[in-house]
Short mmCIF file of C-alpha atoms and ligand atoms in Angstrom, two decimals:
data_model
loop_
_atom_site.label_atom_id
_atom_site.label_comp_id
_atom_site.label_asym_id
_atom_site.label_seq_id
_atom_site.Cartn_x
_atom_site.Cartn_y
_atom_site.Cartn_z
CA UNK A 202 52.40 213.20 53.40
CA UNK A 203 54.51 212.53 56.50
CA UNK A 204 54.81 215.09 59.28
CA UNK A 205 57.99 217.16 58.78
CA UNK A 206 61.16 215.72 60.34
CA UNK A 207 61.40 218.66 62.78
CA UNK A 208 57.84 218.07 64.07
CA UNK A 209 57.93 216.64 67.61
CA UNK A 210 55.57 213.81 68.61
CA UNK A 211 55.26 214.05 72.36
CA UNK A 212 53.11 213.46 75.40
CA UNK A 213 52.71 215.34 78.66
CA UNK A 214 52.22 215.20 82.41
CA UNK A 215 52.27 217.59 85.37
CA UNK A 216 54.14 217.23 88.66
CA UNK A 217 51.21 217.30 91.08
CA UNK A 218 49.27 214.87 88.93
CA UNK A 219 51.92 212.16 88.57
CA UNK A 220 54.73 212.45 91.12
CA UNK A 221 53.24 211.80 94.55
CA UNK A 222 55.97 211.94 97.26
CA UNK A 223 54.18 215.13 98.37
CA UNK A 224 56.28 215.48 101.52
CA UNK A 225 59.40 213.47 100.69
CA UNK A 226 63.07 214.43 100.32
CA UNK A 227 62.64 217.99 101.52
CA UNK A 228 59.74 219.01 99.28
CA UNK A 229 57.74 221.94 100.65
CA UNK A 230 53.94 222.04 100.93
CA UNK A 231 52.08 223.25 97.83
CA UNK A 232 48.71 225.00 97.64
CA UNK A 233 47.29 221.82 96.09
CA UNK A 234 48.63 219.65 98.93
CA UNK A 235 46.44 221.78 101.23
CA UNK A 236 43.47 222.57 98.95
CA UNK A 237 42.92 218.95 97.85
CA UNK A 238 42.35 217.98 101.48
CA UNK A 239 39.50 220.46 102.00
CA UNK A 240 36.34 218.31 102.05
CA UNK A 241 34.30 218.56 98.85
CA UNK A 242 36.96 220.27 96.74
CA UNK A 243 38.03 217.22 94.71
CA UNK A 244 36.27 214.20 93.26
CA UNK A 245 35.83 211.63 96.07
CA UNK A 246 38.49 213.44 98.10
CA UNK A 247 41.29 212.33 95.74
CA UNK A 248 44.65 214.10 96.02
CA UNK A 249 48.23 213.95 94.78
CA UNK A 250 49.86 212.59 97.95
CA UNK A 251 50.82 209.46 95.99
CA UNK A 252 49.32 210.21 92.53
CA UNK A 253 50.84 207.49 90.31
CA UNK A 254 54.18 207.52 92.18
CA UNK A 255 56.19 208.85 89.25
CA UNK A 256 58.67 210.21 91.81
CA UNK A 257 59.81 206.65 92.55
CA UNK A 258 58.90 205.03 89.21
CA UNK A 259 60.11 207.64 86.70
CA UNK A 260 62.75 205.26 85.28
CA UNK A 261 60.11 202.63 84.50
CA UNK A 262 57.81 205.28 83.03
CA UNK A 263 60.47 206.88 80.84
CA UNK A 264 61.55 203.43 79.63
CA UNK A 265 57.95 202.86 78.52
CA UNK A 266 57.99 206.26 76.76
CA UNK A 267 61.13 205.12 74.93
CA UNK A 268 59.43 201.86 73.95
CA UNK A 269 56.58 203.96 72.52
CA UNK A 270 59.17 205.86 70.50
CA UNK A 271 58.15 209.11 72.15
CA UNK A 272 60.26 211.95 70.73
CA UNK A 273 59.58 214.44 73.54
CA UNK A 274 58.25 214.35 77.11
CA UNK A 275 56.57 217.47 78.46
CA UNK A 276 56.60 217.49 82.25
CA UNK A 277 56.44 220.15 84.95
CA UNK A 278 58.81 220.93 87.78
CA UNK A 279 57.25 221.23 91.23
CA UNK A 280 58.31 224.64 92.56
CA UNK A 281 58.02 223.57 96.25
CA UNK A 282 60.30 220.58 95.49
CA UNK A 283 62.99 223.02 94.32
CA UNK A 284 62.43 225.89 96.81
CA UNK A 285 60.28 224.45 99.64
CA UNK A 286 59.07 227.75 101.09
CA UNK A 287 58.80 229.44 97.71
CA UNK A 288 61.57 231.96 98.08
CA UNK A 289 64.22 230.58 100.41
CA UNK A 290 66.77 227.79 100.41
CA UNK A 291 67.09 225.49 97.40
CA UNK A 292 66.39 221.80 98.12
CA UNK A 293 69.29 219.73 96.69
CA UNK A 294 67.13 216.58 96.62
CA UNK A 295 64.68 218.42 94.37
CA UNK A 296 67.45 219.42 91.99
CA UNK A 297 68.70 215.83 92.04
CA UNK A 298 65.28 214.38 91.15
CA UNK A 299 64.78 216.54 88.07
CA UNK A 300 68.40 216.04 86.99
CA UNK A 301 67.65 212.31 87.11
CA UNK A 302 64.42 212.71 85.09
CA UNK A 303 66.15 214.87 82.47
CA UNK A 304 69.15 212.52 82.23
CA UNK A 305 66.83 209.50 81.93
CA UNK A 306 65.03 211.20 79.03
CA UNK A 307 68.30 212.04 77.29
CA UNK A 308 69.52 208.46 77.79
CA UNK A 309 66.76 207.40 75.36
CA UNK A 310 66.99 210.46 73.11
CA UNK A 311 63.70 211.86 74.41
CA UNK A 312 63.59 215.69 74.28
CA UNK A 313 62.61 217.15 77.69
CA UNK A 314 60.06 219.98 77.34
CA UNK A 315 59.71 221.57 80.77
CA UNK A 316 56.83 223.54 82.30
CA UNK A 317 57.96 225.73 85.20
CA UNK A 318 54.48 226.28 86.66
CA UNK A 319 51.64 223.79 86.36
CA UNK A 320 49.49 225.11 89.21
CA UNK A 321 51.34 223.86 92.33
CA UNK A 322 52.37 227.07 94.11
CA UNK A 323 54.35 226.87 97.38
CA UNK A 324 51.73 227.23 100.12
CA UNK A 325 53.73 229.96 101.88
CA UNK A 326 53.33 232.17 98.81
CA UNK A 327 49.64 231.27 98.42
CA UNK A 328 49.08 232.36 102.03
CA UNK A 329 50.70 235.72 101.18
CA UNK A 330 48.25 236.45 98.35
CA UNK A 331 49.57 234.09 95.71
CA UNK A 332 49.42 235.59 92.20
CA UNK A 333 47.63 238.71 93.46
CA UNK A 334 50.83 239.63 95.35
CA UNK A 335 53.62 241.11 93.21
CA UNK A 336 56.18 239.54 95.55
CA UNK A 337 55.21 236.21 93.97
CA UNK A 338 56.55 237.53 90.67
CA UNK A 339 59.97 238.10 92.26
CA UNK A 340 59.90 234.63 93.82
CA UNK A 341 58.97 233.08 90.46
CA UNK A 342 61.85 234.88 88.75
CA UNK A 343 64.28 233.41 91.30
CA UNK A 344 62.77 229.92 91.01
CA UNK A 345 62.99 230.05 87.21
CA UNK A 346 66.62 231.22 87.41
CA UNK A 347 67.49 228.25 89.68
CA UNK A 348 65.90 225.91 87.11
CA UNK A 349 67.66 227.51 84.14
CA UNK A 350 71.03 227.37 85.92
CA UNK A 351 70.50 223.79 87.14
CA UNK A 352 68.96 222.21 84.03
CA UNK A 353 69.41 224.67 81.16
CA UNK A 354 72.52 222.93 79.83
CA UNK A 355 70.28 219.98 78.81
CA UNK A 356 66.75 221.47 78.73
CA UNK A 357 66.29 223.64 75.65
CA UNK A 358 62.48 223.96 75.62
CA UNK A 359 60.81 225.92 78.45
CA UNK A 360 57.19 226.79 79.17
CA UNK A 361 56.69 229.36 81.94
CA UNK A 362 53.01 228.83 82.82
CA UNK A 363 50.36 226.24 82.04
CA UNK A 364 46.84 227.60 81.42
CA UNK A 365 46.81 230.89 83.37
CA UNK A 366 43.09 231.24 82.59
CA UNK A 367 42.39 228.04 84.53
CA UNK A 368 44.33 228.68 87.72
CA UNK A 369 43.28 232.37 87.77
CA UNK A 370 39.56 231.92 86.96
CA UNK A 371 39.10 228.81 89.10
CA UNK A 372 41.20 230.41 91.85
CA UNK A 373 39.40 233.77 92.01
CA UNK A 374 36.04 233.42 90.21
CA UNK A 375 34.64 229.92 90.72
CA UNK A 376 36.71 228.93 93.76
CA UNK A 377 37.26 225.43 92.36
CA UNK A 378 41.07 225.77 92.56
CA UNK A 379 43.29 227.33 95.25
CA UNK A 380 42.95 229.83 96.85
CA UNK A 381 39.24 229.01 96.44
CA UNK A 382 38.07 232.63 96.19
CA UNK A 383 34.65 233.18 94.58
CA UNK A 384 33.57 236.06 92.31
CA UNK A 385 36.49 238.40 93.04
CA UNK A 386 36.84 239.88 89.55
CA UNK A 387 39.41 242.51 90.53
CA UNK A 388 41.70 239.85 92.01
CA UNK A 389 41.17 237.63 88.95
CA UNK A 390 42.41 240.27 86.54
CA UNK A 391 45.18 241.33 88.91
CA UNK A 392 46.41 237.73 89.08
CA UNK A 393 46.43 237.44 85.28
CA UNK A 394 48.46 240.64 84.90
CA UNK A 395 50.98 239.52 87.53
CA UNK A 396 51.37 236.19 85.72
CA UNK A 397 51.97 237.92 82.36
CA UNK A 398 54.52 240.23 84.01
CA UNK A 399 56.26 237.24 85.62
CA UNK A 400 56.34 235.54 82.22
CA UNK A 401 57.82 238.60 80.50
CA UNK A 402 60.52 239.05 83.15
CA UNK A 403 61.52 235.37 83.03
CA UNK A 404 61.67 235.42 79.22
CA UNK A 405 64.02 238.41 79.41
CA UNK A 406 66.13 236.70 82.08
CA UNK A 407 66.31 233.48 80.05
CA UNK A 408 67.51 235.29 76.96
CA UNK A 409 70.26 237.03 78.96
CA UNK A 410 71.63 233.59 79.97
CA UNK A 411 72.33 232.79 76.31
CA UNK A 412 71.53 229.10 76.74
CA UNK A 413 70.19 229.15 73.18
CA UNK A 414 67.03 227.17 73.91
CA UNK A 415 63.47 228.36 73.36
CA UNK A 416 60.91 229.71 75.80
CA UNK A 417 57.19 230.39 75.61
CA UNK A 418 53.92 230.04 77.50
CA UNK A 419 51.07 227.54 77.28
CA UNK A 420 47.50 228.81 77.18
CA UNK A 421 44.16 227.11 76.95
CA UNK A 422 43.05 227.36 73.33
CA UNK A 423 39.24 227.30 73.19
CA UNK A 424 38.21 229.47 70.24
CA UNK A 425 34.62 230.68 70.65
CA UNK A 426 32.18 230.33 67.75
CA UNK A 427 28.64 231.70 67.59
CA UNK A 428 25.90 229.08 67.63
CA UNK A 429 24.28 230.78 64.61
CA UNK A 430 24.35 233.93 62.49
CA UNK A 431 22.21 236.01 64.85
CA UNK A 432 24.04 239.36 65.42
CA UNK A 433 23.65 239.09 69.23
CA UNK A 434 25.28 235.66 69.23
CA UNK A 435 28.05 236.74 66.87
CA UNK A 436 28.74 239.62 69.26
CA UNK A 437 28.75 237.16 72.18
CA UNK A 438 31.43 235.04 70.45
CA UNK A 439 33.54 238.14 69.79
CA UNK A 440 33.22 239.11 73.47
CA UNK A 441 34.24 235.60 74.54
CA UNK A 442 37.31 235.61 72.29
CA UNK A 443 38.36 239.05 73.56
CA UNK A 444 38.24 237.93 77.21
CA UNK A 445 39.44 234.33 76.88
CA UNK A 446 41.93 234.50 74.02
CA UNK A 447 43.01 238.08 73.30
CA UNK A 448 43.35 239.02 76.99
CA UNK A 449 45.77 236.06 77.40
CA UNK A 450 47.58 235.98 74.07
CA UNK A 451 47.96 239.72 73.29
CA UNK A 452 50.12 240.69 76.32
CA UNK A 453 52.48 237.81 75.43
CA UNK A 454 52.57 238.01 71.63
CA UNK A 455 51.75 241.69 71.05
CA UNK A 456 53.11 243.06 74.33
CA UNK A 457 49.88 244.96 75.06
CA UNK A 458 46.38 244.26 76.31
CA UNK A 459 43.33 244.25 73.98
CA UNK A 460 41.70 247.70 74.17
CA UNK A 461 38.21 246.15 73.97
CA UNK A 462 38.76 244.52 77.36
CA UNK A 463 40.85 247.31 78.92
CA UNK A 464 38.13 249.89 78.23
CA UNK A 465 35.46 247.70 79.84
CA UNK A 466 37.63 246.95 82.86
CA UNK A 467 38.25 250.68 83.32
CA UNK A 468 34.48 251.34 83.29
CA UNK A 469 33.79 248.60 85.82
CA UNK A 470 36.70 249.28 88.16
CA UNK A 471 38.35 245.93 87.44
CA UNK A 472 41.53 247.23 85.82
CA UNK A 473 44.62 245.61 87.41
CA UNK A 474 47.06 247.78 89.37
CA UNK A 475 49.87 248.16 86.87
CA UNK A 476 52.58 250.73 86.19
CA UNK A 477 53.85 252.21 82.95
CA UNK A 478 57.14 250.43 83.65
CA UNK A 479 55.35 247.07 83.87
CA UNK A 480 53.50 247.71 80.61
CA UNK A 481 56.84 248.62 79.03
CA UNK A 482 58.29 245.30 80.18
CA UNK A 483 55.41 243.44 78.48
CA UNK A 484 55.96 245.49 75.32
CA UNK A 485 59.72 244.89 75.19
CA UNK A 486 59.59 241.16 75.87
CA UNK A 487 56.88 240.20 73.36
CA UNK A 488 59.24 239.61 70.46
CA UNK A 489 61.52 237.46 72.64
CA UNK A 490 58.86 234.70 72.87
CA UNK A 491 59.92 231.75 70.77
CA UNK A 492 56.56 229.95 70.61
CA UNK A 493 53.04 229.73 71.99
CA UNK A 494 51.84 226.43 73.45
CA UNK A 495 48.17 225.60 72.87
CA UNK A 496 46.20 223.23 75.06
CA UNK A 497 43.28 222.40 72.80
CA UNK A 498 40.44 220.14 73.89
CA UNK A 499 37.33 221.80 72.53
CA UNK A 500 35.98 225.04 71.04
CA UNK A 501 33.37 227.17 72.78
CA UNK A 502 29.86 227.27 71.31
CA UNK A 503 28.56 230.65 72.43
CA UNK A 504 25.35 232.65 72.48
CA UNK A 505 24.19 235.85 74.16
CA UNK A 506 23.04 235.34 77.75
CA UNK A 507 19.69 236.87 78.62
CA UNK A 508 19.40 235.65 82.20
CA UNK A 509 20.19 238.22 84.90
CA UNK A 510 23.73 238.03 86.28
CA UNK A 511 23.43 236.36 89.66
CA UNK A 512 26.34 235.21 91.78
CA UNK A 513 25.76 231.64 90.66
CA UNK A 514 26.55 228.83 93.05
CA UNK A 515 29.99 227.57 92.07
CA UNK A 516 30.54 223.83 92.37
CA UNK A 517 33.28 221.41 91.39
CA UNK A 518 30.95 219.81 88.85
CA UNK A 519 30.29 223.19 87.19
CA UNK A 520 34.04 223.85 86.95
CA UNK A 521 35.10 220.76 85.03
CA UNK A 522 35.00 222.43 81.63
CA UNK A 523 31.65 221.28 80.22
CA UNK A 524 29.47 223.86 78.39
CA UNK A 525 26.42 225.33 80.11
CA UNK A 526 27.81 228.15 82.23
CA UNK A 527 27.32 231.89 81.82
CA UNK A 528 30.44 234.05 81.61
CA UNK A 529 31.56 235.79 84.81
CA UNK A 530 30.13 239.09 83.49
CA UNK A 531 26.91 237.43 82.31
CA UNK A 532 27.33 238.63 78.72
CA UNK A 533 27.38 235.19 77.09
CA UNK A 534 26.97 231.53 77.85
CA UNK A 535 28.40 228.34 76.40
CA UNK A 536 25.94 225.74 75.18
CA UNK A 537 25.86 222.16 73.90
CA UNK A 538 24.53 221.71 70.37
CA UNK A 539 22.42 218.91 68.91
CA UNK A 540 24.68 218.30 65.92
CA UNK A 541 27.95 218.07 67.88
CA UNK A 542 29.73 215.06 69.47
CA UNK A 543 30.72 215.10 73.17
CA UNK A 544 32.88 213.12 75.56
CA UNK A 545 31.53 211.50 78.73
CA UNK A 546 32.50 214.73 80.51
CA UNK A 547 30.51 216.86 78.07
CA UNK A 548 33.51 218.22 76.17
CA UNK A 549 32.88 218.71 72.46
CA UNK A 550 34.97 216.61 70.07
CA UNK A 551 35.86 219.02 67.27
CA UNK A 552 39.09 218.65 65.27
CA UNK A 553 37.63 221.17 62.84
CA UNK A 554 37.40 223.64 65.72
CA UNK A 555 41.17 223.30 66.15
CA UNK A 556 41.84 224.05 62.49
CA UNK A 557 39.42 226.99 62.38
CA UNK A 558 40.95 228.33 65.58
CA UNK A 559 44.49 228.04 64.24
CA UNK A 560 43.42 230.11 61.24
CA UNK A 561 42.07 232.75 63.68
CA UNK A 562 45.40 232.83 65.54
CA UNK A 563 47.42 233.20 62.34
CA UNK A 564 45.22 236.11 61.31
CA UNK A 565 45.81 237.93 64.63
CA UNK A 566 49.37 236.92 65.50
CA UNK A 567 50.98 236.04 62.19
CA UNK A 568 53.52 233.27 61.81
CA UNK A 569 54.21 232.58 65.50
CA UNK A 570 55.67 229.11 66.18
CA UNK A 571 53.03 226.86 67.75
CA UNK A 572 53.14 223.61 69.69
CA UNK A 573 49.99 221.75 70.63
CA UNK A 574 51.16 221.22 74.20
CA UNK A 575 48.03 219.28 75.21
CA UNK A 576 45.27 217.44 73.42
CA UNK A 577 43.63 214.18 74.38
CA UNK A 578 40.50 212.31 75.36
CA UNK A 579 39.41 212.11 78.98
CA UNK A 580 37.51 208.86 79.20
CA UNK A 581 36.69 205.80 81.29
CA UNK A 582 38.63 203.32 79.14
CA UNK A 583 36.99 200.00 78.24
CA UNK A 584 38.80 196.89 79.54
CA UNK A 585 38.18 193.73 77.50
CA UNK A 586 39.72 190.47 78.71
CA UNK A 587 42.32 192.41 80.68
CA UNK A 588 43.32 194.66 77.78
CA UNK A 589 42.64 198.41 77.77
CA UNK A 590 40.94 198.86 74.44
CA UNK A 591 40.84 202.66 74.27
CA UNK A 592 39.67 202.93 70.67
CA UNK A 593 37.80 206.23 71.36
CA UNK A 594 41.13 207.81 72.37
CA UNK A 595 42.81 206.50 69.21
CA UNK A 596 40.00 207.98 67.09
CA UNK A 597 40.13 211.31 68.97
CA UNK A 598 43.88 211.74 68.59
CA UNK A 599 43.83 210.51 64.99
CA UNK A 600 41.27 213.18 64.03
CA UNK A 601 43.21 215.93 65.80
CA UNK A 602 46.52 214.86 64.24
CA UNK A 603 44.82 215.00 60.84
CA UNK A 604 43.78 218.59 61.67
CA UNK A 605 47.41 219.32 62.63
CA UNK A 606 48.62 217.91 59.33
CA UNK A 607 46.09 220.06 57.43
CA UNK A 608 47.19 223.11 59.43
CA UNK A 609 50.80 222.56 58.36
CA UNK A 610 49.66 222.17 54.75
CA UNK A 611 47.94 225.58 54.84
CA UNK A 612 51.05 227.23 56.29
CA UNK A 613 50.46 227.23 60.06
CA UNK A 614 53.85 227.17 61.82
CA UNK A 615 53.00 224.10 63.89
CA UNK A 616 56.06 222.28 65.28
CA UNK A 617 54.80 219.62 67.63
CA UNK A 618 51.96 217.72 69.25
CA UNK A 619 51.90 216.62 72.91
CA UNK A 620 49.14 214.23 73.83
CA UNK A 621 47.62 214.74 77.25
CA UNK A 622 48.62 212.53 78.94
CA UNK A 623 51.52 210.10 78.60
CA UNK A 624 50.22 208.04 81.54
CA UNK A 625 46.93 207.87 83.45
CA UNK A 626 47.20 210.42 86.22
CA UNK A 627 45.27 212.46 88.74
CA UNK A 628 42.76 214.86 87.22
CA UNK A 629 42.53 217.91 89.51
CA UNK A 630 38.77 217.79 89.82
CA UNK A 631 37.93 214.35 88.44
CA UNK A 632 40.21 212.13 90.46
CA UNK A 633 41.52 209.00 88.75
CA UNK A 634 38.22 208.30 86.99
CA UNK A 635 38.98 210.52 83.99
CA UNK A 636 41.78 208.69 82.15
CA UNK A 637 43.92 210.32 79.44
CA UNK A 638 47.01 208.13 79.16
CA UNK A 639 48.62 205.78 76.69
CA UNK A 640 49.76 203.86 79.77
CA UNK A 641 47.20 202.45 82.20
CA UNK A 642 47.81 202.58 85.96
CA UNK A 643 46.16 199.88 88.01
CA UNK A 644 45.05 201.47 91.29
CA UNK A 645 43.91 198.05 92.45
CA UNK A 646 47.28 196.43 91.92
CA UNK A 647 50.16 198.48 93.27
CA UNK A 648 49.86 201.18 90.57
CA UNK A 649 51.25 198.69 88.06
CA UNK A 650 51.63 200.05 84.56
CA UNK A 651 50.12 198.47 81.43
CA UNK A 652 50.32 199.52 77.78
CA UNK A 653 46.94 200.44 76.31
CA UNK A 654 45.93 199.80 72.69
CA UNK A 655 46.63 203.49 72.04
CA UNK A 656 50.25 202.97 73.21
CA UNK A 657 50.88 200.64 70.29
CA UNK A 658 48.91 202.86 67.89
CA UNK A 659 50.85 206.04 68.80
CA UNK A 660 54.12 204.09 68.50
CA UNK A 661 53.16 203.22 64.91
CA UNK A 662 52.11 206.80 64.12
CA UNK A 663 55.47 208.10 65.38
CA UNK A 664 57.46 205.44 63.48
CA UNK A 665 55.66 206.29 60.23
CA UNK A 666 55.49 210.03 61.02
CA UNK A 667 51.77 209.93 60.52
CA UNK A 668 52.05 209.12 56.84
CA UNK A 669 48.69 207.32 56.72
CA UNK A 670 46.72 210.05 58.51
C1 8VR B 27 40.50 219.85 83.61
C2 8VR B 27 41.40 218.85 82.89
C3 8VR B 27 40.79 217.47 83.11
O1 8VR B 27 41.02 216.93 84.20
O2 8VR B 27 40.12 216.97 82.21
O3 8VR B 27 41.46 219.24 81.51
C4 8VR B 27 42.39 218.54 80.66
C5 8VR B 27 43.77 218.63 81.26
O4 8VR B 27 44.24 219.96 81.28
C6 8VR B 27 45.55 220.08 81.90
O5 8VR B 27 46.09 221.35 81.80
C7 8VR B 27 45.44 219.70 83.34
O6 8VR B 27 46.70 219.80 84.00
C8 8VR B 27 44.98 218.26 83.37
O7 8VR B 27 44.75 217.77 84.67
C9 8VR B 27 43.66 218.11 82.68
O8 8VR B 27 42.71 218.92 83.41
#
């Protein structure tokens, strides 16, 4: 069986991780431009000042995407490149850059799939409370409107936010992302609510423009499974799914928060400050969402946590996504398991976890359209006689595409797969060591690009629409 003709084979990037040109052509300062320069925050002090210079080399990169036969390129727009101080004048050079990127994609028939927010907030807004300040919602609405009006004639696929759970939890619980606040649970939940409200308002605004594209949100998809059939561990997995999936997906797809979490937040004094009008906005925008984007890398293997809840020391290393941490409320912990396979960064390799998780989503949210907006292998790629022989990445993506094909067979409304990442780029907390791309970037030779083995493999998969998988 071939993947359906309307299934998009894509690959992704994010502005801060690829563009560089952090202070060029009128771009404003982002929270990551500042945070990444705080000693100890990133791996070996790496930052996105240059990244892989996509800002100047986008034509070369998009030409390579076309050679790969890529059907769609998911990239993000840098808010401070469009509105340098977050809510003031529009920067014409920023508009020009993304018009050029979009037009270059269309020149090759590559569908642009655009993320409005992939973690790089204008620093001025961060300094005024960032996502805990409701004024940021208004600024985001205006920024989104500028993007829709500037690019919406050619961009017909929009993602509002990438992985709210990451920038909110690492921003306000572990401190590993800006604003670097530790263990402020009230601010964490407030930030998530403000993001969902911003999403709902922008969805409503987009629909009013009648540009006849589609809009959705991208969440981390890490379904939690109990390590065994012990009742305490099964409860722990339920708790994890309520806080990490239902809390994020329900307000978008159901238009209301999961009562299991709301009741506990009420008891603990962590309930966000919200109004009935805001809850009504969530309710009324839910059915306007056209899709949900899933960034799937691994499931969570969960058991009840019996250690006392202490304000654990948060470090960069403990925030890079590997199992072994207790939940913020101490109820459960994620663990590694003897019979599972893991990447060099301790992430489980589990295509079956994707399929089981997709079944869970269908059960709770019905036939919602789904894109896998990220999936890929972070690795240190082997180089043999000058060739990047990234066979582990080929195997990883092959297994996950097979799971996608099986999902479609059992009736999951899955419409696309975007590998993370199209090109080697900056990992927020792992520098340039953790490679994800089909295209290698030589940091020892002028950031020159080179096709990896996986580039040629993915090209073949796209040409044959995955028939042999
Ligand atoms: C933490 C990490 C990583 O570096 O491995 O996870 C995978 C991937 O997720 C994306 O949403 C981030 O933008 C990208 O940088 C990557 O970030």
